[in-house]
Amino acid sequence: MSRYLSFVLVAALASVPLWLHDFYVLHVLITTGIFIIAAMSLNLLLGFTGQLSLGHVAFFGIGAYTSALVSLGFEIHVLPDVTVGLAPKPVWFAMLAGIAVAGLTGYAIGKLSFRVRGAYFVIVSISFAEVVRLVAVNWVELTQGPMALNNIPALTLGIGPIELSFLRKPSFYLLVLAAMVVCYIIIVRLVTSRAGRAMIALRENESLAMSVGIDVTRYLVIATIVSAAMAGMAGALYTHYIRIVDPDIFLFIYTVTMVIMVITGGKGTLTGPLVGGAIFGILPEVLRAMAIRPEVQWIIYGVLMVLVVYFLPEGIVPAIKRSLAGWKRRTVDAL
Amino acid sequence: MKKIAVLAAAGLLAGSAFSGAVAQETIKIGVTQPLTGAFAASGNYVAQGAKIAEDEINKAGGVLGKQIQLIIEDNKSNPTEAVSTVEKLIQKDKVPVLIGAWSSTLTLAVMPKLDEYQVPMIVETSSSGKITTSGNPYIFRISPTSEMEAKAFQPLVAKMGIKKANFLYTNNDFGIGSGAEYSKMLKANGVEIGVMETMDPKATDFSAQLAKIKSTGGDTLFVTTAVEQLTLILKQAEEQQLKVKIVSCGGSNSPDQLIDQVGSASNGSYHTAFFPPWFPEVTKNPDVAKRYMDEWKKRGHNVGGLTEGFRGYDGVYVAVAAIKAAGKPDPEAIRKALWGVTVKGIYGDIHFTKQGPAGKESGQNVPVVYLVTIDNGKVVRTKF
Amino acid sequence: MDQLLQHLLNATVLGGTYALLGIGLTLIFGIMRVVNFTHGELYAFGAYCMYLLVMLLNVNFFLAFFLAVALGAALGGAIEILLLNRLRGADIDTTMLVMIGAWIVMQNAEQLTWSGVALSVNSPFPADPLVLGPMSVSWNRIYVFAVAVVLIGATYYFVNRTRLGKAMRATFQDRDTAALMGIQIDRIHTATFALGSSLAAAAGALLGPVFVVTPTMGDLAASKAFAIVILGGLGNVVGATVGGFILAFAEEIGAGYISSGYRDAMGFVLIIFILLMRPTGLFAQKERIG
């Protein structure tokens, strides 16, 4: 995407709150944006580094819960009469904490899991997410379990006398848009850097990469940390927008949603998750407006996913690119 | 290229259908219930009861000259999803009043949104005390609290000769609240409390908890959960030869369904009920009860759901009474009107008393609590 | 002590069904290298078949079981032929994504057909359990255990003593040589998938009447199946059997003495732990990783 085009697109998106007064549509755009960020983070791991991590929602949820807990404050008994507590902290601090903890978890997972490869890695990643979910359900003292963490404060930023509150939808929309742009830039920078090239080499042929001296594990871990931290940020944004979080956030179905976004959009491409995220963020609402039941909606998703894998195995974005290139060639030939 | 065209065309088609149909002029009432997930059975019954009321009211001419329309959303037995349904009902469908959300956890989850958007909600099932004592003036509950339920059970403690009681409840607000209230009441009546075991609302295997309960030697087991888990608990208690009196609390126990699915293992168990379809003549408004029961059976709904569906039925009637008194489908007017409504419902004579911190009270109804026993495959009223 | 005996008894009965689930998946995952996300759905399918046959069509309980298993095999074969055949030779990511798609479609189709309400299947067994001293077990569970043992034995015999079984094992060990030897790889794949799926359906048809039937019951079953397969080593029938019992015991003892809430976590914790220690599983045969 050319620089000019990107600017125009971002400016157009930023102007939305000015003319769109349907708050429900704005709500859909916000949640879609958050899921796009999560999809971008998964794409880094799945698309660029070639690791089929199906536990991604764990990072999203850990970011969400950490941010919620730090902003609400908590107290737990580590021993029968010894408590560890934290007073509520400002939301921006909590969100940073969420990103940090998620990134740290990514580091730990990266270091441990990459001893295991292929199908085994897939299973380990799923199991990890499930264990985290069960901990969230059962460690009631910390997470409130199925009763959910409620009344999570919204983000407010104060610089001197000026205070920005992100409680209302228009301001939160702009926040999510800004976060999306930042994440996109981070990924572009990472992928075009030396580390990024190493990751791609890893994806294409791991043994060959190792044989030319690329430290495979190191770059995998870097990718996981960035990916996890970004997913954690998406989770933190989500939790301070919806302002409630419960253990079902860790359900496998959300990982599946992110995977669908990445795969249909085009894994390993920069704009793939944007397209995939946009489609699968907005599609549920379109289907709901057509009074289609959620089960049918999911069946459509499943079928769509299978079709994309068969017919457009590289995703929508590469397919469009190819047909555009073909069109360009043909028009040039015709002249 | 062809494949892209096909996909793009499909996308465009889907997008163009987004424009949405033009709706007729109706008065909308939002309903959020668990139609799928751990509480699906109960949620579906409540929705069915609500729809019976909707049709009855519309046949009689609706309210304020217009027909009412229930917009029923599935909160999937999940608190985050419950918030999402309320968001949609208020923002998109612009409903002036809501009924929901069944489980206490779900109701507590949506309460901040009610406050934010200033729309009243009629709570038809939830039992946690917190709901009406948190200072939310948009809550109007027609169902009893766990505290009221435990108080109603009190006379039976001595009669049943309970010496040591154990608890098994779901680890959400419903179960925990019920366990807390009943154990408080029992302790005040000199009963020793054994173990208080919990279970995940989605669990199906309770052998571990039941084995532990068996080893404590208590004589009575108080269970609080919905009917799905209750069925399994009764079955598994029989398997493990847990020879104690089982009392199910919370009123969402559908004894008929238990008899049907559990058979003889349900004999001798006690259940709290807020509507007894086996002897409706003792209720405050037996004619209303009869009308509801006849229509329910006519529609072929599961008889076991009678004890749950009436909550939706009463909820709709209360909402409509408030809309009528308010004179317009406006949330604030309806909220004010709710304080003054009296409805002859299946819960009894429904009206709201103030509960909670001054200035921000919630409305609470005081329904009747019944106790029934399953005796030889039949449900009978427990003799005090 | 009584509690312990009861737990051990429960674990033994549970282990039988877990072993069935695990064996079914180890054949598919091991031989075909397909991360079969539909395994849980076949389990649910078996249970729903029982509901349909026994409760709605009034078929004899035991006959219904056979039909459920047969239908499970048919469904498995159909999935293989329709979806996986074209992907022969594709990488593991692609097949996995297709399986995820199939899983989503199946589970939601089930929910659409039966709604999300939990369904009960009546069994012809007496309600009173069999009492053995301090322990008791329901007749239903004894039946489940017995059938599971028979099926495990039958599968073992089939895989190790029949020609088709030998062909399967040959395909697993060295696909190219097997093809050179004249084994019809396509048919082997379909048969293996059908066999694995039928075992999952059997497990569901056995446990459905014990608990309740819901559209999401397969999810937990599938993850436990994966744990068992990892425990026992890919493609190893004996390993999967032992793995099934190990998981059942870990769950029962863990739930009984540590925490009942974390019961379902046992399987996952085991997977993570074992794979970190021995990336090829406990009983794995020599094979390339990844």
Coordinates of C-alpha atoms in Angstrom, one line a residue, chain A residues 22-24 27 133 137-138 140 144 146-148 150-151 167-169 238 241-246 248 251 254 282-283 285-286 288-290 294-295 304 308 311-312 316 319-320 323 330, chain B residues 1 3-4 7 13-15 17-18 20-21 36 73-74 76-81 83-85 87-88 91-92 94 105 108-113 116-117 130 171-173 176 200-202:
Chain A
D22 CA -25.5 5.3 15.0
F23 CA -23.8 4.3 18.2
Y24 CA -24.5 0.6 17.6
H27 CA -19.8 -0.3 18.7
R133 CA -9.1 -20.7 31.3
V137 CA -12.6 -20.2 36.4
N138 CA -11.4 -21.8 39.6
V140 CA -12.2 -17.3 42.4
Q144 CA -14.1 -14.0 40.6
P146 CA -17.7 -17.4 36.5
M147 CA -19.1 -14.4 38.4
A148 CA -16.9 -12.2 36.2
N150 CA -17.4 -6.3 36.8
N151 CA -17.3 -2.5 36.9
L167 CA -15.7 6.2 28.2
R168 CA -17.8 7.4 25.3
K169 CA -17.8 5.4 22.1
Y238 CA -11.3 -4.9 25.0
Y241 CA -14.3 -1.0 26.6
I242 CA -16.7 -3.8 27.5
R243 CA -15.8 -3.2 31.2
I244 CA -16.5 -6.8 32.2
V245 CA -14.4 -9.9 31.7
D246 CA -15.2 -13.5 32.5
D248 CA -15.1 -17.6 28.7
L251 CA -12.6 -20.2 25.0
Y254 CA -12.1 -17.1 19.9
I282 CA -18.8 -7.1 10.4
L283 CA -20.2 -10.3 9.0
E285 CA -23.8 -8.1 12.4
V286 CA -24.9 -8.4 8.7
R288 CA -27.8 -10.8 12.5
A289 CA -29.6 -8.0 10.6
M290 CA -30.8 -10.6 8.2
P294 CA -26.0 -17.5 15.2
E295 CA -25.7 -21.3 14.6
L304 CA -16.2 -20.2 4.1
V308 CA -10.9 -20.5 1.3
F311 CA -9.8 -22.3 -3.5
L312 CA -7.8 -19.4 -2.1
I316 CA -8.0 -13.0 -0.2
A319 CA -5.5 -13.5 -4.7
I320 CA -6.6 -9.9 -5.2
S323 CA -5.6 -10.6 -10.2
R330 CA -3.4 -7.2 -19.7
Chain B
M1 CA -10.3 -14.6 -11.3
K3 CA -13.4 -17.4 -7.9
I4 CA -12.7 -13.9 -6.7
L7 CA -16.7 -14.3 -3.6
L13 CA -25.1 -9.3 -1.8
A14 CA -24.7 -9.8 1.9
G15 CA -23.8 -6.1 2.3
A17 CA -29.1 -6.9 2.6
F18 CA -27.8 -5.0 5.6
G20 CA -32.7 -4.0 7.2
A21 CA -36.5 -4.3 6.9
T36 CA -27.9 -21.8 24.9
E73 CA -31.8 -12.2 22.7
D74 CA -29.7 -15.2 23.7
K76 CA -25.5 -17.8 26.0
S77 CA -25.4 -18.2 29.9
N78 CA -22.3 -15.9 29.7
P79 CA -22.0 -12.5 31.5
T80 CA -20.0 -10.8 28.8
E81 CA -22.5 -11.9 26.2
V83 CA -23.8 -7.3 28.4
S84 CA -23.6 -7.5 24.6
T85 CA -27.3 -8.4 24.3
E87 CA -26.1 -3.2 24.5
K88 CA -27.8 -4.3 21.4
Q91 CA -28.7 0.8 21.3
K92 CA -30.1 -0.9 18.3
K94 CA -34.2 1.1 21.4
T105 CA -24.4 -13.5 37.6
L108 CA -25.3 -8.4 38.0
A109 CA -23.2 -8.1 34.8
V110 CA -25.7 -6.0 32.9
M111 CA -26.6 -3.7 35.8
P112 CA -23.9 -1.1 35.0
K113 CA -25.3 -0.8 31.5
E116 CA -25.4 4.0 32.0
Y117 CA -28.3 4.0 29.5
K130 CA -26.8 -8.1 45.8
N171 CA -19.8 -21.5 42.0
N172 CA -21.6 -18.4 40.7
D173 CA -23.7 -15.7 42.4
I176 CA -22.9 -19.0 46.4
D200 CA -18.7 -25.5 37.8
P201 CA -22.1 -24.6 36.2
K202 CA -21.0 -26.7 33.1

